[in-house]
Short mmCIF file of C-alpha atoms and ligand atoms in Angstrom, two decimals:
data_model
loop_
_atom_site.label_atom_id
_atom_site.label_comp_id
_atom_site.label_asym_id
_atom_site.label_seq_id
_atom_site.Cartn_x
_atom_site.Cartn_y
_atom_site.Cartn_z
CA UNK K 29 105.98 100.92 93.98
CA UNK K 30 107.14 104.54 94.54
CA UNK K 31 107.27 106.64 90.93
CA UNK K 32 110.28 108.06 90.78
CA UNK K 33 109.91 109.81 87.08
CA UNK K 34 110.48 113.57 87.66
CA UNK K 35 107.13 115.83 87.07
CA UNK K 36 105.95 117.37 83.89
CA UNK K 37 105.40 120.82 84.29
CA UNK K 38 103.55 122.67 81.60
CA UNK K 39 101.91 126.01 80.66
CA UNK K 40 99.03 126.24 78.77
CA UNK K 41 96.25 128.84 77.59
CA UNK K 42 93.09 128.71 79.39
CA UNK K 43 89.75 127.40 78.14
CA UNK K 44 85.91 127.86 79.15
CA UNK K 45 86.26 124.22 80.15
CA UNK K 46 88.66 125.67 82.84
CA UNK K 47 86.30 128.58 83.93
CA UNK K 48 84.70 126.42 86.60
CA UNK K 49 87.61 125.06 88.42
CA UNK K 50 89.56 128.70 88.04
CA UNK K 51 86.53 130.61 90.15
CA UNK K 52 86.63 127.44 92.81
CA UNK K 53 90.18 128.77 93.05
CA UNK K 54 89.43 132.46 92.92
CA UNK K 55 86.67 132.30 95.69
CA UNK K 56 88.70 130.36 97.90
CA UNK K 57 89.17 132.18 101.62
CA UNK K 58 93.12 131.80 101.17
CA UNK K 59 93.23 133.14 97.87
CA UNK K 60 90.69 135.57 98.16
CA UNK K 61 92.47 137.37 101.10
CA UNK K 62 95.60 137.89 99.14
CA UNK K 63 93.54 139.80 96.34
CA UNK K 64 92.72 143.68 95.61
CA UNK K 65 89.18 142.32 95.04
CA UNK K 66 87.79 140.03 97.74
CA UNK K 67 84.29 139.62 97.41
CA UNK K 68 83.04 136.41 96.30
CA UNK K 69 82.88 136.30 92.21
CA UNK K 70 79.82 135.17 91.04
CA UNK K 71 79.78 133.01 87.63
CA UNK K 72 78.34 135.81 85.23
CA UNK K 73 81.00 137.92 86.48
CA UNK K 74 83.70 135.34 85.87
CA UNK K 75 82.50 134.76 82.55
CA UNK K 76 82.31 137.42 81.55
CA UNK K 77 85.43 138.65 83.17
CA UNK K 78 86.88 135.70 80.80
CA UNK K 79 85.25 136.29 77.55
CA UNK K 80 86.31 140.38 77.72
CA UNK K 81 89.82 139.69 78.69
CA UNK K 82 89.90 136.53 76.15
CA UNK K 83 89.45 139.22 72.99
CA UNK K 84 92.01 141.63 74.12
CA UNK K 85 95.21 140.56 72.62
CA UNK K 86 97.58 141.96 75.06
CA UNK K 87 96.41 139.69 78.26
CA UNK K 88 97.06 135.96 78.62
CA UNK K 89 95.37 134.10 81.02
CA UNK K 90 97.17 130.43 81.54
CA UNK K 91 97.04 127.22 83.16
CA UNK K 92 99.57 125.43 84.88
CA UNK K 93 99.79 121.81 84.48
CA UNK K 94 101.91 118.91 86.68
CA UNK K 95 101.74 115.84 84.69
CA UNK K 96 98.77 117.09 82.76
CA UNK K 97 96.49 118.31 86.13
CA UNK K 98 95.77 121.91 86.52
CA UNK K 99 97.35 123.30 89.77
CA UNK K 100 97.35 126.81 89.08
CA UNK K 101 96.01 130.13 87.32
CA UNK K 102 98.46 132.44 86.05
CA UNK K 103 97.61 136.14 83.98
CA UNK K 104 100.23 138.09 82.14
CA UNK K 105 99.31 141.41 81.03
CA UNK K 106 100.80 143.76 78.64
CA UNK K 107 101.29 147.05 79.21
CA UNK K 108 100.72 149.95 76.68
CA UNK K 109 105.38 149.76 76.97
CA UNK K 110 106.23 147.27 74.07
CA UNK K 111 107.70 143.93 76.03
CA UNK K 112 106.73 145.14 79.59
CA UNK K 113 103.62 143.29 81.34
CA UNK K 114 102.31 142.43 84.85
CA UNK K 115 101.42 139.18 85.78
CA UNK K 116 99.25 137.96 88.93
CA UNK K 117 99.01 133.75 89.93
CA UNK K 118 97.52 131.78 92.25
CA UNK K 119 98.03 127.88 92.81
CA UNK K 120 95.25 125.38 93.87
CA UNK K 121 94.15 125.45 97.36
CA UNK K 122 95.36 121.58 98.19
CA UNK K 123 98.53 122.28 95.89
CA UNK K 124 101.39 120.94 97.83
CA UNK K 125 104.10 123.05 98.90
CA UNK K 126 106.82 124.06 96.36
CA UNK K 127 104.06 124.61 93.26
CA UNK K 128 104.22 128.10 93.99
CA UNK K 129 108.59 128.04 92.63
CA UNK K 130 106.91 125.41 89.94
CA UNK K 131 104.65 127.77 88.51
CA UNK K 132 106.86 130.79 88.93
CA UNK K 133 109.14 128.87 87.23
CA UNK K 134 106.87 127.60 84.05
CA UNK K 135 105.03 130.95 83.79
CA UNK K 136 108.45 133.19 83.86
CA UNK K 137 109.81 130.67 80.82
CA UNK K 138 106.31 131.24 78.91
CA UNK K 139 106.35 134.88 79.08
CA UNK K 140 110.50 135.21 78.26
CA UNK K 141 110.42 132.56 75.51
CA UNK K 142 107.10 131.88 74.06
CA UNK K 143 105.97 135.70 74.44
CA UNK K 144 109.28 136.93 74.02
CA UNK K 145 108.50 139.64 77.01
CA UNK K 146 111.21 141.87 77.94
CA UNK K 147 110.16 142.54 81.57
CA UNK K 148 107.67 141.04 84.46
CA UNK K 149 106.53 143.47 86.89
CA UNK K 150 104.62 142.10 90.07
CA UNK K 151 102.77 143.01 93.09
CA UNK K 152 102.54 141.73 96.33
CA UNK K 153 100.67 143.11 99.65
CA UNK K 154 103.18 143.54 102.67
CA UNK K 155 101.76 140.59 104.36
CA UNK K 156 101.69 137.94 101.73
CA UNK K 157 104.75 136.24 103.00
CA UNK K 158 104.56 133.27 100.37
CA UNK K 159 103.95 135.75 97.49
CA UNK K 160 106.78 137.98 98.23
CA UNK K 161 108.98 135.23 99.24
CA UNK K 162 108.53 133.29 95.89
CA UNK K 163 109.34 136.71 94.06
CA UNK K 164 112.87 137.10 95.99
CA UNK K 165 113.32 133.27 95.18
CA UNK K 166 112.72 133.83 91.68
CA UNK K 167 114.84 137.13 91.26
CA UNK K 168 112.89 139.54 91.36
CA UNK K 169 114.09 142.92 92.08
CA UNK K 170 112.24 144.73 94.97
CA UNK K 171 112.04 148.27 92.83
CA UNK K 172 109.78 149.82 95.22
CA UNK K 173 106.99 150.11 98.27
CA UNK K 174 103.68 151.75 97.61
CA UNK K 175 102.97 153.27 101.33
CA UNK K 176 99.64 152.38 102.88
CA UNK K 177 98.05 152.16 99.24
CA UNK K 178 95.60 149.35 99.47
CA UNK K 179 92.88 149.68 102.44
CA UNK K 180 91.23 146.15 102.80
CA UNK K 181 87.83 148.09 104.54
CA UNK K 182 89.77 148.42 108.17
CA UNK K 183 93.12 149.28 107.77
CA UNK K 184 95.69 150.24 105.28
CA UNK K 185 98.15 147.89 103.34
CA UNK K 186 101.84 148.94 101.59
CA UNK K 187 102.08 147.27 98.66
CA UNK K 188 105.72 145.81 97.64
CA UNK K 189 106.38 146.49 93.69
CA UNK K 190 108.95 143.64 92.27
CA UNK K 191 110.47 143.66 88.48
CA UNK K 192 112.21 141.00 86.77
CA UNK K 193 114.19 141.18 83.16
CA UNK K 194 114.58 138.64 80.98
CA UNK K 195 118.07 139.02 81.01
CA UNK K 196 118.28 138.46 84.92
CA UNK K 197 116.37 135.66 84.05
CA UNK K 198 118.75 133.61 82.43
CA UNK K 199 120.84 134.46 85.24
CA UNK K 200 118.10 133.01 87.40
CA UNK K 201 117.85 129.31 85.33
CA UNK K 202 121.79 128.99 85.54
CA UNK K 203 121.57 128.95 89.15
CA UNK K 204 118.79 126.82 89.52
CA UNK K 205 120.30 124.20 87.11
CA UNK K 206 123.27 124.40 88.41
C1 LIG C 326 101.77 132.82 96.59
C2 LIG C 326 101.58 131.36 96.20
C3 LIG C 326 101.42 131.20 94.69
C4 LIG C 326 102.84 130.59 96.65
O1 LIG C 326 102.65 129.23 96.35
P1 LIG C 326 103.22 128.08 97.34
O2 LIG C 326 103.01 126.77 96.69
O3 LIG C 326 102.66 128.34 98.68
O4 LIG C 326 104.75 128.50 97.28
P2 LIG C 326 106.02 127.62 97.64
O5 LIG C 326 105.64 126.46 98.51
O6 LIG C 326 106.72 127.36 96.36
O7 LIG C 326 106.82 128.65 98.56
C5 LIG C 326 107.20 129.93 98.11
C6 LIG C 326 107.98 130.60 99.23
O8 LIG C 326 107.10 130.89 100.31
C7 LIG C 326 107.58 130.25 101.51
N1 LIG C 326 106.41 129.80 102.26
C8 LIG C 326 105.62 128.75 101.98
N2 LIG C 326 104.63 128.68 102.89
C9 LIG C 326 104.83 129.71 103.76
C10 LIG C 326 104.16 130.20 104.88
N3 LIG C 326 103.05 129.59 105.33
N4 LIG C 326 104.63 131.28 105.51
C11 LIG C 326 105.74 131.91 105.06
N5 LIG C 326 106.42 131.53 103.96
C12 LIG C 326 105.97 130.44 103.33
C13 LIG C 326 108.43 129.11 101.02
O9 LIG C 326 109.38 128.71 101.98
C14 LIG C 326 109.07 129.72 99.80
O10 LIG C 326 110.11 130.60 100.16
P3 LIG C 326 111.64 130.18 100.00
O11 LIG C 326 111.81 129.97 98.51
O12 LIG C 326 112.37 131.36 100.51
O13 LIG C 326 111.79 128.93 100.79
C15 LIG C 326 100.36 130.69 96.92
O14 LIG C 326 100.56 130.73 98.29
C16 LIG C 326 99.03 131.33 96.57
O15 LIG C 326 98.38 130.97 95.59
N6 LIG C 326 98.61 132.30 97.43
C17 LIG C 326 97.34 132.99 97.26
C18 LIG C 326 97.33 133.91 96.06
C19 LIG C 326 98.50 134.86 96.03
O16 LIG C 326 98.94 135.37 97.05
N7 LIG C 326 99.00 135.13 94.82
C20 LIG C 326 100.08 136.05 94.60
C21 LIG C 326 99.54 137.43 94.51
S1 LIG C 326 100.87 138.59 94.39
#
């Protein structure tokens, strides 16, 4: 019998119970590649990465849930400009396609309603297709292109800088529900 029940999607804060499955993720070759940092995170470093970032207020790290199973990480930070924070993600390695918009989706309600933000800034390198892709599909604004910024050991990277406002937002869920 096929389950025809739509999915629950949820956001939630993450736990040490999560810190396990979260560097799995982290370490992974196809997640690692799309990071500033690439080398392989050991589990001191992740704790303690955790625990640091876990006292400061300003930074949320969450989970995102489909019908109560963990398919992604997502971290919001807030900047020193009241309402104005960055925000980095990654989904599960074997997530099927389309949890990328799913977690977009979740994440960008969480940080407009729950944390009442006033702006999401993100970052994507040139040649992370998905990543800048999902921003566009989310409506993002493309605000700017950091030239050859990021060198990955060999060769140089632009970086594309993307901004979204709550208000455009709202604009965004009207079309999607429509
Ligand atoms: C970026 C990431 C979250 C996207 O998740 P996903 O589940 O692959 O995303 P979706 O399936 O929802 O697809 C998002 C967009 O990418 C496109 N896409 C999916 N796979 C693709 C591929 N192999 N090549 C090019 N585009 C692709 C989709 O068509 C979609 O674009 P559209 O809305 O214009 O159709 C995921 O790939 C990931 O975790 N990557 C590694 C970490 C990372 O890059 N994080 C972001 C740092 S800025």
């Amino acid at each position: 019998m096929t389950n025809l029940s739509p999915s629950v999607l949820s956001i939630r804060k993450m736990t040490t119970d999560d810190l396990d499955c979260v560097l799995t993720w982290r370490n992974h070759p196809d997640i690692r590649s799309y990071m500033y940092t690439k080398h392989e995170i050991t589990l001191s470093e992740h704790r303690e990465w955790f625990e640091r970032s876990s006292l400061d207020p300003h930074k949320h790290m969450l989970i995102f849930e489909v019908d109560e199973i963990a398919q992604g990480f997502v971290n919001i930070n807030e900047s020193s400009s009241a309402g104005v924070a960055s925000w980095g993600f990654y989904v599960a390695p074997d997530a099927v396609k389309g949890t990328g918009r799913k977690l977009g989706g979740a994440a960008l309600n969480y940080a407009f309603s729950t944390l009442q933000l006033h702006k999401i800034c993100g970052q994507a390198l040139s040649f992370n297709e998905r990543s800048i892709k999902l921003h566009q599909a989310l409506g993002f604004h493309q605000e700017g292109t950091l030239r050859e910024q990021y060198c990955d050991g060999k060769i140089y990277h632009s970086i594309i800088c993307f901004g979204l406002l709550s208000t455009e937002w709202q604009v965004t869920i009207k079309g999607l529900n429509k």
